[in-house]
Short mmCIF file of C-alpha atoms in Angstrom, two decimals:
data_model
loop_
_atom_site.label_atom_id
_atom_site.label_comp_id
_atom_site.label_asym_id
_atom_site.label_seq_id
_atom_site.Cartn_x
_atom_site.Cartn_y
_atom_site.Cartn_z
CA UNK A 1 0.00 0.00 0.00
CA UNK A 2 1.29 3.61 -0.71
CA UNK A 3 1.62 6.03 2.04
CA UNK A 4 3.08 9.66 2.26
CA UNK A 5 5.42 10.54 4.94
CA UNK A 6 4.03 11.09 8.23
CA UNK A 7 3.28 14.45 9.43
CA UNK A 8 5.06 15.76 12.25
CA UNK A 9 5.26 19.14 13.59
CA UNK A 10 8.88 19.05 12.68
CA UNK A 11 7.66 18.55 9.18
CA UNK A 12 5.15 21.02 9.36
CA UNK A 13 7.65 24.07 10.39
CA UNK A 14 10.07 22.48 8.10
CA UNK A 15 7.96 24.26 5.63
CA UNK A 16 7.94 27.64 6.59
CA UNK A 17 11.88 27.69 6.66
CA UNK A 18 12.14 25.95 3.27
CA UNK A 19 9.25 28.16 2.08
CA UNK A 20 7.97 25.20 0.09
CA UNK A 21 4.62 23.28 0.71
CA UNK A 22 5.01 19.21 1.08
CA UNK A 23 3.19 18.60 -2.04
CA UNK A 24 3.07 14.52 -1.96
CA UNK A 25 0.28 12.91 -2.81
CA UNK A 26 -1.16 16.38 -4.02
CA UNK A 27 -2.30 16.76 -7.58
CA UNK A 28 0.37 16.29 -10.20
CA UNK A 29 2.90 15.21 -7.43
CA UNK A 30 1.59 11.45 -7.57
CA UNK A 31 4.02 8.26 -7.58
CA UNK A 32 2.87 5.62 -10.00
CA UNK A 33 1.55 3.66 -6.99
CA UNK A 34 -0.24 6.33 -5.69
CA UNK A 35 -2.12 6.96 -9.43
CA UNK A 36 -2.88 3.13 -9.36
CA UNK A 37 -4.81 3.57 -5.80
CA UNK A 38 -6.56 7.02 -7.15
CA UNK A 39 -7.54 5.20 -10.45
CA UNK A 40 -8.98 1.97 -8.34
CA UNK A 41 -11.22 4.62 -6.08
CA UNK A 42 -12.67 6.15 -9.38
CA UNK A 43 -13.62 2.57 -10.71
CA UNK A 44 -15.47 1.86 -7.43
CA UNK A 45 -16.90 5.45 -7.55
CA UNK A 46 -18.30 5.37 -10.84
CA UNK A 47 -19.83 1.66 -10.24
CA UNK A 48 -21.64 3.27 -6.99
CA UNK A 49 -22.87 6.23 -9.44
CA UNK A 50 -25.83 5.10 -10.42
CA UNK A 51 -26.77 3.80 -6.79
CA UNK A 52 -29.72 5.78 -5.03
CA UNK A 53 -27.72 8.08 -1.74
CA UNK A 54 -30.30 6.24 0.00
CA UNK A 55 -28.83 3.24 -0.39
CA UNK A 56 -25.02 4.76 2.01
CA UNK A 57 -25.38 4.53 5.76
CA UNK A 58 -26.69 7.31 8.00
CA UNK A 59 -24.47 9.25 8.73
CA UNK A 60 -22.91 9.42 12.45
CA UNK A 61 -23.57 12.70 14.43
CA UNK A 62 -21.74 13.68 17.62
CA UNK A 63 -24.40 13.35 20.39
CA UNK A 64 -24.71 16.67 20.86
CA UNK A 65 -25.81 17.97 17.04
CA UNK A 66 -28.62 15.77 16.73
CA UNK A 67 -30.60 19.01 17.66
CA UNK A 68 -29.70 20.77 14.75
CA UNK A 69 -31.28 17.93 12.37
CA UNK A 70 -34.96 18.49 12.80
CA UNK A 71 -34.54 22.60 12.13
CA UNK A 72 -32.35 21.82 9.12
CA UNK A 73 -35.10 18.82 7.75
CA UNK A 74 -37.67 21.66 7.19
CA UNK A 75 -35.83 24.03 5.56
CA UNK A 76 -37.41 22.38 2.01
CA UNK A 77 -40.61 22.46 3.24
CA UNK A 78 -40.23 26.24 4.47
CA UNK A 79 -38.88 27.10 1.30
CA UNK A 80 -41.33 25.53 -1.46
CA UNK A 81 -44.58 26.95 0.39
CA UNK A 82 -43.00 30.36 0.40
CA UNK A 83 -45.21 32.42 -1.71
CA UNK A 84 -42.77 35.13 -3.01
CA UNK A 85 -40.45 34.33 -5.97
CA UNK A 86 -39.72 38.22 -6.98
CA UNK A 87 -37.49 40.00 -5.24
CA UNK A 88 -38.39 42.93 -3.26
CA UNK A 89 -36.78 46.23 -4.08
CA UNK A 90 -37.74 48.13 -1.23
CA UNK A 91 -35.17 47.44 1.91
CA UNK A 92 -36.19 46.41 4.81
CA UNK A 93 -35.66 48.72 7.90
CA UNK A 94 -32.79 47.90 9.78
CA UNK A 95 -33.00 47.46 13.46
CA UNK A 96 -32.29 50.51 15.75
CA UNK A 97 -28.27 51.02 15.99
CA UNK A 98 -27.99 48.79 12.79
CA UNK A 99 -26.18 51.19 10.83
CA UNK A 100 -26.48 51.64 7.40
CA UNK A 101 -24.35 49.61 5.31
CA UNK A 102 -21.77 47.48 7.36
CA UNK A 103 -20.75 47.08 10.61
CA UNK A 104 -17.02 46.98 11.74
CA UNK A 105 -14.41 46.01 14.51
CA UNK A 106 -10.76 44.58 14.73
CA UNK A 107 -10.44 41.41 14.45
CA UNK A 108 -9.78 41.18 18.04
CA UNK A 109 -12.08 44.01 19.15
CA UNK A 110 -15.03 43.75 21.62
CA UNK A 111 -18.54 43.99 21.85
CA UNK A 112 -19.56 46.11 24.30
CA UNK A 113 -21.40 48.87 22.21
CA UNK A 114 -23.10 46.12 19.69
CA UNK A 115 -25.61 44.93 22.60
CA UNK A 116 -26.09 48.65 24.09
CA UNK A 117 -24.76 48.43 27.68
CA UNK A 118 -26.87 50.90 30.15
CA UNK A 119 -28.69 51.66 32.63
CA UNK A 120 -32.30 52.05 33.16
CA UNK A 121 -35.19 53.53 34.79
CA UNK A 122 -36.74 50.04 36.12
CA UNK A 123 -36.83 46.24 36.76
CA UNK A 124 -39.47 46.64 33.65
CA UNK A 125 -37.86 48.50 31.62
CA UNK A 126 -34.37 46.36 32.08
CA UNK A 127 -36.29 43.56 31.38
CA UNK A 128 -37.89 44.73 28.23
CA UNK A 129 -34.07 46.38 26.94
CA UNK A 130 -32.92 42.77 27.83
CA UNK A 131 -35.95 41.41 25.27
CA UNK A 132 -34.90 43.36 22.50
CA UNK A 133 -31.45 42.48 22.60
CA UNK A 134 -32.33 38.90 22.52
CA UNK A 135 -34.57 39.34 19.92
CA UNK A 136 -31.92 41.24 17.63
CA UNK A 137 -29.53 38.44 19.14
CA UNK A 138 -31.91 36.03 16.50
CA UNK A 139 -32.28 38.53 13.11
CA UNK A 140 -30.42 36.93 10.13
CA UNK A 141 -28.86 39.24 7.80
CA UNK A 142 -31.95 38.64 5.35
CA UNK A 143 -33.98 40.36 7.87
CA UNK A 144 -31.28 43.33 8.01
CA UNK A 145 -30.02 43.64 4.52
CA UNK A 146 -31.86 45.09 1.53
CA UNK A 147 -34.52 42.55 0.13
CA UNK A 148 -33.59 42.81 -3.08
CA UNK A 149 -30.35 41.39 -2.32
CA UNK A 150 -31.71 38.09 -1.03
CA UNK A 151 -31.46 35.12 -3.46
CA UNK A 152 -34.36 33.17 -4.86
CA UNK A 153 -36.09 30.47 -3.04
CA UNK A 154 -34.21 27.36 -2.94
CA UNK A 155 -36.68 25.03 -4.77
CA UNK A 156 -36.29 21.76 -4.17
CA UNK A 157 -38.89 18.59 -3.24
CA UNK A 158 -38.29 16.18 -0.88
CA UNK A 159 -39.42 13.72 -3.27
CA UNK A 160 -36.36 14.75 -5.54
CA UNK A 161 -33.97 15.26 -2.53
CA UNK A 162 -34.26 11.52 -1.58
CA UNK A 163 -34.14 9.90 -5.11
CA UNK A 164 -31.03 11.84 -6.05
CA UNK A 165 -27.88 9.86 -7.34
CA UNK A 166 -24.90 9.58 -5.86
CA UNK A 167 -23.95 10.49 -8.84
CA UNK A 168 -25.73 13.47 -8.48
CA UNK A 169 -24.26 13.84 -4.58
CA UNK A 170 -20.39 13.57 -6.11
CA UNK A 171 -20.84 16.09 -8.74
CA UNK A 172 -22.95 18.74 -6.10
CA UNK A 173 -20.12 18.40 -3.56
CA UNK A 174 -17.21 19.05 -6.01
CA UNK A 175 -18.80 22.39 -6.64
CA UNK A 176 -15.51 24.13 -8.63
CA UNK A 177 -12.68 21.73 -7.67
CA UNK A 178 -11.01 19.44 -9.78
CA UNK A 179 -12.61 16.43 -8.86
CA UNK A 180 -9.44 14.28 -8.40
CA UNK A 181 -8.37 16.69 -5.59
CA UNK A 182 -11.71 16.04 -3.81
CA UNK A 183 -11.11 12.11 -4.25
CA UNK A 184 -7.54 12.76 -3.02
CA UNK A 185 -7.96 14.27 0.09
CA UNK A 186 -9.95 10.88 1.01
CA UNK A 187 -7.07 9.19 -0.23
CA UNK A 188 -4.80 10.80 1.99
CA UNK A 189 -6.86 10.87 4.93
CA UNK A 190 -7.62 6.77 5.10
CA UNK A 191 -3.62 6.52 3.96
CA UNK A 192 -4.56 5.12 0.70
CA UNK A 193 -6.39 2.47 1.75
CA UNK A 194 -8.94 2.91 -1.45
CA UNK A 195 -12.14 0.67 0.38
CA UNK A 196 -11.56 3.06 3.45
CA UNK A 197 -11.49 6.26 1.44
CA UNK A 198 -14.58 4.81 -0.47
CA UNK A 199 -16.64 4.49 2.38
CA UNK A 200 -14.98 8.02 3.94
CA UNK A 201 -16.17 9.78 0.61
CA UNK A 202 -19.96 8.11 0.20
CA UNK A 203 -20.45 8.75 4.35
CA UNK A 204 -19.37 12.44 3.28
CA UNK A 205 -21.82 12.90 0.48
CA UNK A 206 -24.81 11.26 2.69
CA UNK A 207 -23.99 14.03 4.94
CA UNK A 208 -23.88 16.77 2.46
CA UNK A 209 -27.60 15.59 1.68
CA UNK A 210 -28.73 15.09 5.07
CA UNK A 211 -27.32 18.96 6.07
CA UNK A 212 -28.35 20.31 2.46
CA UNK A 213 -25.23 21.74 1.99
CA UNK A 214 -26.38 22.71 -1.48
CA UNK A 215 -29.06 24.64 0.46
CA UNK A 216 -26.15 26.07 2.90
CA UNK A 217 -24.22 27.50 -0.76
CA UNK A 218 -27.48 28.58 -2.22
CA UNK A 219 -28.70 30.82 0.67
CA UNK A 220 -25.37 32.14 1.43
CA UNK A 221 -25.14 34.75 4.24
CA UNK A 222 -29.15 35.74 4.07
CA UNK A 223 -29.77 32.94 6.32
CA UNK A 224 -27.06 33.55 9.14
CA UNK A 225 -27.00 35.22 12.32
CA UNK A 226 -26.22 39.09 11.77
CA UNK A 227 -24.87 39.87 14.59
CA UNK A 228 -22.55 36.52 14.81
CA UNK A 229 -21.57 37.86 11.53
CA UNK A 230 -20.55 41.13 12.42
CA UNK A 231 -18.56 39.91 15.46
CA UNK A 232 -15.95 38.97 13.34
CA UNK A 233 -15.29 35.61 14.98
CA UNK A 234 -14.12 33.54 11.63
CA UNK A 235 -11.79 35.89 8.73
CA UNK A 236 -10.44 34.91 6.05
CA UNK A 237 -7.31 37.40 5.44
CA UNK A 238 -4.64 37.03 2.62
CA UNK A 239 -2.07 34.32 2.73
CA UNK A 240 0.77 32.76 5.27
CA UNK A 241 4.50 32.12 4.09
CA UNK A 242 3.05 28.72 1.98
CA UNK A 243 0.36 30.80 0.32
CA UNK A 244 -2.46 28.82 2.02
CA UNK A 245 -5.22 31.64 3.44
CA UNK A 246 -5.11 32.20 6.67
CA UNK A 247 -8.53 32.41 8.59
CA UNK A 248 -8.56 34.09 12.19
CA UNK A 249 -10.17 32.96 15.02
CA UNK A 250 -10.36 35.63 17.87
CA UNK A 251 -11.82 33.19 20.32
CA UNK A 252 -12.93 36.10 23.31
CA UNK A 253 -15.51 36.96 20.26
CA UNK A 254 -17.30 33.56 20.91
CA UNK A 255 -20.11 34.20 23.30
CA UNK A 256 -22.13 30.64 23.07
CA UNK A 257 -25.51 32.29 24.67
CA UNK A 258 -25.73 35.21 22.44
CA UNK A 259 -27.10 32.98 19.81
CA UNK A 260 -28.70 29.29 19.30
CA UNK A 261 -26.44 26.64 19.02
CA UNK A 262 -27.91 25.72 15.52
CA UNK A 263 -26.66 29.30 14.42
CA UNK A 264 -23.62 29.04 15.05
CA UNK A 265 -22.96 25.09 13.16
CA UNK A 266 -24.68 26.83 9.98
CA UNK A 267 -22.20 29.79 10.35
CA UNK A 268 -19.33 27.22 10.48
CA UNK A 269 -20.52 25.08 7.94
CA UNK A 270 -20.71 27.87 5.50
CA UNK A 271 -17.64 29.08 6.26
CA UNK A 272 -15.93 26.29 5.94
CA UNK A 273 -17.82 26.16 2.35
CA UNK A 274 -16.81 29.65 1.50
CA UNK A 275 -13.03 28.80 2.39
CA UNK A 276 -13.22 26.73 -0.36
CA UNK A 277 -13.13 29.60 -3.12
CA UNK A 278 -10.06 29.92 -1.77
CA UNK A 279 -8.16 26.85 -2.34
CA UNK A 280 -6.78 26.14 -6.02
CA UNK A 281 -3.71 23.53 -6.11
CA UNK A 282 -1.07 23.52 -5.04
CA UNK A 283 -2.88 25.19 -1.98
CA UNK A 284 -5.16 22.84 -0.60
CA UNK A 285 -5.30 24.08 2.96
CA UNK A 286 -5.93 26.39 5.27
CA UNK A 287 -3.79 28.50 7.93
CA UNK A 288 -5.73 29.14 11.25
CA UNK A 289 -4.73 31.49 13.93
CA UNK A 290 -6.96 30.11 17.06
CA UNK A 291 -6.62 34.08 19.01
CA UNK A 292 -6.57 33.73 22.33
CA UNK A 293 -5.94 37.13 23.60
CA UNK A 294 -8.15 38.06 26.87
CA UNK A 295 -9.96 34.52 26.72
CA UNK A 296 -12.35 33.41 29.24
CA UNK A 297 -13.89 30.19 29.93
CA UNK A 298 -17.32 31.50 29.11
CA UNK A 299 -15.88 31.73 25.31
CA UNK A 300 -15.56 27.67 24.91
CA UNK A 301 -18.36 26.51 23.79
CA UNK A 302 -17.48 22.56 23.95
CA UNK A 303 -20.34 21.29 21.74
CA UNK A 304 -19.76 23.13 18.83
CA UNK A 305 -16.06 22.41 19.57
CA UNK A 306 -16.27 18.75 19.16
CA UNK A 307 -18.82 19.20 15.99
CA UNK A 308 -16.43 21.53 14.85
CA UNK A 309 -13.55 18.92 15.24
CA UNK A 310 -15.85 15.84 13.79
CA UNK A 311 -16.65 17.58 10.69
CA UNK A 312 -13.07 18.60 9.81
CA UNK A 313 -12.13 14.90 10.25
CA UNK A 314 -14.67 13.42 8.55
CA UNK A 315 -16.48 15.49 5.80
CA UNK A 316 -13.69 18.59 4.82
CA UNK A 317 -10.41 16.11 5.34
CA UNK A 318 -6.86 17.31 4.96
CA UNK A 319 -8.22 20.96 4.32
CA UNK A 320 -6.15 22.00 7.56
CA UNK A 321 -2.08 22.76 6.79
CA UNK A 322 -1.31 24.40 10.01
CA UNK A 323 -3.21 25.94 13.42
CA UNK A 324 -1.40 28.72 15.27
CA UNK A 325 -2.63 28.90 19.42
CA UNK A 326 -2.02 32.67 19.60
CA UNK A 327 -1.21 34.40 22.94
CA UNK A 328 -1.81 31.35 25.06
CA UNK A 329 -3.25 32.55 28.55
CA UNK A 330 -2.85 29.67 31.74
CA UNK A 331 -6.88 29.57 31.01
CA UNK A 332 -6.30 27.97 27.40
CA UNK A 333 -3.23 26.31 28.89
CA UNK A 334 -5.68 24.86 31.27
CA UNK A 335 -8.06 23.67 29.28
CA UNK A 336 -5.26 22.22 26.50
CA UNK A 337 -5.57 18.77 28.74
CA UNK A 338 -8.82 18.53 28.09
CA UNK A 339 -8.44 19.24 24.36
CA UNK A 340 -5.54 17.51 23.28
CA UNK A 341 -7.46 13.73 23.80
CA UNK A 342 -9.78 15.13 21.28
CA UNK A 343 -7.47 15.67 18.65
CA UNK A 344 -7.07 13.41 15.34
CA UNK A 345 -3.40 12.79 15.99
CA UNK A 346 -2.78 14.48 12.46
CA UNK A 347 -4.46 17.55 13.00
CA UNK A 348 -2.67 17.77 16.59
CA UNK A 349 0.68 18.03 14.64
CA UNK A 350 -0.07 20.76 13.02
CA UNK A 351 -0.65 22.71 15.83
CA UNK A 352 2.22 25.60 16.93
CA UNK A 353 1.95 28.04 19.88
CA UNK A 354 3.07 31.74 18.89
CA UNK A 355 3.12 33.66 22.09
CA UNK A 356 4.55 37.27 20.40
CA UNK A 357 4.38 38.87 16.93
CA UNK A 358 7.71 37.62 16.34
CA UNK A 359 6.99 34.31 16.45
CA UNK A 360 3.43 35.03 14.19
CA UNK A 361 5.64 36.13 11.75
CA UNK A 362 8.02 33.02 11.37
CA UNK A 363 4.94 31.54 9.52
CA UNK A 364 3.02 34.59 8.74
CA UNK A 365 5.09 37.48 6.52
CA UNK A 366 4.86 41.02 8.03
CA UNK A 367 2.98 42.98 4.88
CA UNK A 368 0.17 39.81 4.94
CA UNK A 369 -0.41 40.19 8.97
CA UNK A 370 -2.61 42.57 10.58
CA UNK A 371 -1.06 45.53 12.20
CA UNK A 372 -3.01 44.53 15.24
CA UNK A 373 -0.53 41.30 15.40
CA UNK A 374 2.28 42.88 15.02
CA UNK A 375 2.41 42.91 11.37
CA UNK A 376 2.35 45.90 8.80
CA UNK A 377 -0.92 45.44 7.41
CA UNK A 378 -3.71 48.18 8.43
CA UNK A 379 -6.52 45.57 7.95
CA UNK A 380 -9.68 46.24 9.98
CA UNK A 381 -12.77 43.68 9.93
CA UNK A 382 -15.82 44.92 8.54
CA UNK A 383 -18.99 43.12 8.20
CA UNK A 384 -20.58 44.67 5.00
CA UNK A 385 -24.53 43.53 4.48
CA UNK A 386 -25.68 42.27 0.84
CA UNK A 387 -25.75 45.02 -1.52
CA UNK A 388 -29.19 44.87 -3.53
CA UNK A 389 -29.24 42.67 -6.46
CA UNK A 390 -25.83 41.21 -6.24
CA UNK A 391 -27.57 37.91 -6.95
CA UNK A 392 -29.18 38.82 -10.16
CA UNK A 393 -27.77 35.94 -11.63
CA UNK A 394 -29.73 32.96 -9.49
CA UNK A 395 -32.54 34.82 -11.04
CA UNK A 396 -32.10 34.52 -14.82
CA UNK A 397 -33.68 30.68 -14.96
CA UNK A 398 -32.61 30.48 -18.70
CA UNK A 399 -28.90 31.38 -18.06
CA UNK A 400 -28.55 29.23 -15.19
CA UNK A 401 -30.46 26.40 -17.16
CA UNK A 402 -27.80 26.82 -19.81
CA UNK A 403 -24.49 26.78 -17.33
CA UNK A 404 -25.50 23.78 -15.61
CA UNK A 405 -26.62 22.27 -18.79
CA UNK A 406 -22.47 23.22 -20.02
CA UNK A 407 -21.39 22.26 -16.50
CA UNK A 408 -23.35 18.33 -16.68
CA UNK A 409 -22.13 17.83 -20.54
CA UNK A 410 -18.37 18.47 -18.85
CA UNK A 411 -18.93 15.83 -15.93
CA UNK A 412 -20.04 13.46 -18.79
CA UNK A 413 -16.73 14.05 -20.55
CA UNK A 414 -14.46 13.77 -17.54
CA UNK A 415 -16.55 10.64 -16.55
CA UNK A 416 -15.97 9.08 -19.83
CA UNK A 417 -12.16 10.12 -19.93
CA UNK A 418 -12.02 8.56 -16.13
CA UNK A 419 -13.44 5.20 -17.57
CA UNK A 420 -10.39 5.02 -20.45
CA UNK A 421 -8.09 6.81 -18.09
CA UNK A 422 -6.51 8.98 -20.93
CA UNK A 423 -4.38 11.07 -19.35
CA UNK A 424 -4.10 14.05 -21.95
CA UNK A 425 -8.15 13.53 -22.25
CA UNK A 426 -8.50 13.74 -18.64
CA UNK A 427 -6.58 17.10 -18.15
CA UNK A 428 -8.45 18.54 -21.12
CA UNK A 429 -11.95 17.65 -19.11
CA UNK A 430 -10.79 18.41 -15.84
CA UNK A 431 -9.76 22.04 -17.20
CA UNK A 432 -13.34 22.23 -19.20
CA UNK A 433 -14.99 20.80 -16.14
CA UNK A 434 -13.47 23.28 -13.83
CA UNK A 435 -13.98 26.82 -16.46
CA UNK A 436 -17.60 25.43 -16.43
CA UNK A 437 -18.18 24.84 -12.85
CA UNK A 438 -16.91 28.61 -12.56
CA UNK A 439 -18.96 29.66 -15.35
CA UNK A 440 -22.02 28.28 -13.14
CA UNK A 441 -21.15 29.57 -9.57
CA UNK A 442 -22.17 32.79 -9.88
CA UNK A 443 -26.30 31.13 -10.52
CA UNK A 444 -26.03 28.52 -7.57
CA UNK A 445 -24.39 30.61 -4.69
CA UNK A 446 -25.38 33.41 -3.04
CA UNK A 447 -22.44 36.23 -3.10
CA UNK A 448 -20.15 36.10 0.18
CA UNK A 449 -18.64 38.86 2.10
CA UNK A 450 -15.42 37.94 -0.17
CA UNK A 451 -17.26 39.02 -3.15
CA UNK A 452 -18.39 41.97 -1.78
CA UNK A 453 -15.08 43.23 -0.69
CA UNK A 454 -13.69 42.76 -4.30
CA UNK A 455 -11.53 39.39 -3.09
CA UNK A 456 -13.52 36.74 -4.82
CA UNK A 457 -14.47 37.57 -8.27
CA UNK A 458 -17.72 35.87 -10.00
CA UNK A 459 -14.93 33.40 -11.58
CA UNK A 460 -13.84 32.26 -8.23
CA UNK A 461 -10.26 33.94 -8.62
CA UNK A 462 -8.98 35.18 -5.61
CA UNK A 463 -6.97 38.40 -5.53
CA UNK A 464 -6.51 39.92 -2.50
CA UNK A 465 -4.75 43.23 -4.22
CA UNK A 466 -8.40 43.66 -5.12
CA UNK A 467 -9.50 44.00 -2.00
CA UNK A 468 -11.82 47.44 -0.94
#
């Protein structure tokens, strides 16, 4: 059986001072034996394609999410007996305090002024401030943002959600990838053991289904907490010294009771989703800076942690190249025995403290890190709302019609170039496949903060120059 070498964290930092990324087993960095095991999965793959999703196991929750599964099981219900399909082009009022446009803080900043701290005349009146508060706590940016910005209903029965293919599942969840780096990353993660990686990648898909991750892209931010948004407690912010993006976690943001549990797993899930525009080989992972400056315990949440931790594993494998503990305190260092146990052994490896800017900046280059660690780069967080119409596309049926019509006659070609294994055939359908699953994005997702900043252009190429 093939294996890569395994990953230490002397391997890991090994990187940084070479400056190169350990591209084995990656796309185009394949040994012959390797290519034999990749080749095997897609010849069990495309025998399963025709195979009803119904047909691949339930998929294993951590005890604690099964809550979320009844709110997410109506969301096709709520959708197809909504009787508006036009888009509004009057805004909605904003809430008191909303602002206008966008909201904004440092990455690390607090939020004090966000949930009005005061004083008032009575018990009563205390009480009723406290209401309020709890009931902005719940508004989703759809409810904030202009309503012409919103996207269409998501129309889908669940007649058609339960006979889909996986065929249909595979080809939904590569989304603009080339779809041998999807089937790699399986690969890697059940070290090449192809039956293993099989099973890894259907259990993966059945979850996709189950969560309606398609929903998840489709919606996009209209459907998330606002104000978990504008706390800034996942950003996405240029590049480390590999050129994998580096996404910031500023853990004293994370207050679990200002928002339901289920709100928070949807914001992860589509952020994890959304850090996938940013991933084109050779960079296949992410960089994340766990912050924790000023922590308290009341900021671990331990549920979401260990869903958190169970869906990087097991549905968005080796998407992780390297987690930076920021600014330790003796509370994390505290709670680190209780964490470590829960760590895949792989994704504990990559883990490196960095208690000073100096040390940030061993893996992080000055120019790319926020001023506020220690870098050069004036960046400040801002939460801008859905700008009307942005997703004018998902509305033009005949256009869409006619990219995903391009986008299934290029999955038929790389199918049929899989089953002869052609190589030069294969590279000519992956690049169609990809151009036309980039063509198509712009009518089946919902336009992210990304896009809205000028980072993420409607062809899913990242520039961060760009950025406004």
């Amino acid at each position: 059986m093939s294996s890569t070498a395994p990953i230490t964290p002397e391997l890991v930092v090994a990187q940084y001072e070479s400056g190169k990324l350990n591209l084995d087993g990656t796309l185009g960095h394949l040994t012959p034996e390797q290519e034999a095991l990749l080749k095997k999965l897609w010849r069990k793959l495309l025998r399963s394609f025709e195979k009803s999703t119904q047909e691949i196991s339930q998929t294993e929750q951590p005890e604690d999410t099964a809550r979320t599964t009844l709110k997410r099981s109506t969301r096709v219900r709520a959708v197809n007996n909504s009787n508006s399909t036009d888009r509004m082009s009057t805004p909605q009022p904003e809430p008191a305090g909303a602002g206008t446009s966008s909201s904004s803080s440092s990455i690390k900043g607090g939020i004090g002024g966000w949930f009005g701290f005061g004083t008032s005349k009575s018990s009563a009146d205390l009480q009723k401030k406290k209401q309020q508060e709890k009931q902005q706590g719940l508004q989703l940016v759809a409810q904030v943002a202009p309503q012409s910005s919103a996207p269409p209903p998501f129309i889908q029965t669940a007649a058609h959600h339960a006979q889909r293919s996986i065929r249909d599942a595979f080809w939904g969840a590569v989304l603009c990838d080339h779809p041998d780096v999807l089937l790699l990353r399986f690969l890697r993660a059940r070290k090449w053991n192809v039956d293993a990686a099989l099973e890894m990648l259907l259990t993966c898909l059945r979850w996709r289904l189950d969560e309606e991750i398609d929903w998840v892209v489709w919606v996009g931010e209209s459907e998330l907490n606002w104000r978990l948004l504008r706390r800034g407690i996942g950003v996405i912010h240029k590049t480390d010294r590999l050129g994998q993006p580096v996404l910031y976690i500023p853990v004293r943001l994370n207050d679990p009771q200002a928002q339901p549990a289920d709100h928070m797993l949807d914001y992860t899930v589509h952020l994890m989703e959304v850090s996938r525009l940013f991933l084109h080989p050779p960079v296949e992972k992410v960089c994340l800076v766990f912050d924790t400056t000023d922590m308290a315990l009341a900021n671990m949440d331990w549920t979401f942690f260990k869903t958190f931790l169970h869906y990087l594993e097991h549905y968005y494998p080796e998407c992780l190249g390297l987690v930076l503990i920021y600014n330790a305190s003796w509370i994390f260092y505290s709670l680190w025995k209780l964490i470590r146990p829960l760590l895949d052994p792989v994704v504990a490896s990559k883990m490196q403290f960095a208690g000073s800017p100096q040390e940030l900046q061993k893996f992080i280059a000055p120019e790319n890190l926020p001023t506020e660690y220690g870098g050069t780069d004036p960046f400040h967080f801002e939460y801008v709302l859905p700008k009307p119409d942005e997703n004018g596309a998902m509305f033009r049926a005949e256009e869409r019609n006619a990219a995903l019509r391009a986008r299934e006659t290029a999955c038929d070609a790389f199918e049929a170039a899989t089953h002869d294994w052609d190589d030069k055939a294969r590279q000519e359908a992956a690049d169609a496949l990809v151009a036309a699953s980039r063509e198509s994005d712009k009518y089946v997702r919902a336009r992210t903060l990304y896009h809205r900043i000028g980072v993420v252009d409607n062809m899913c190429d990242v520039r961060w120059e760009r950025s406004n």
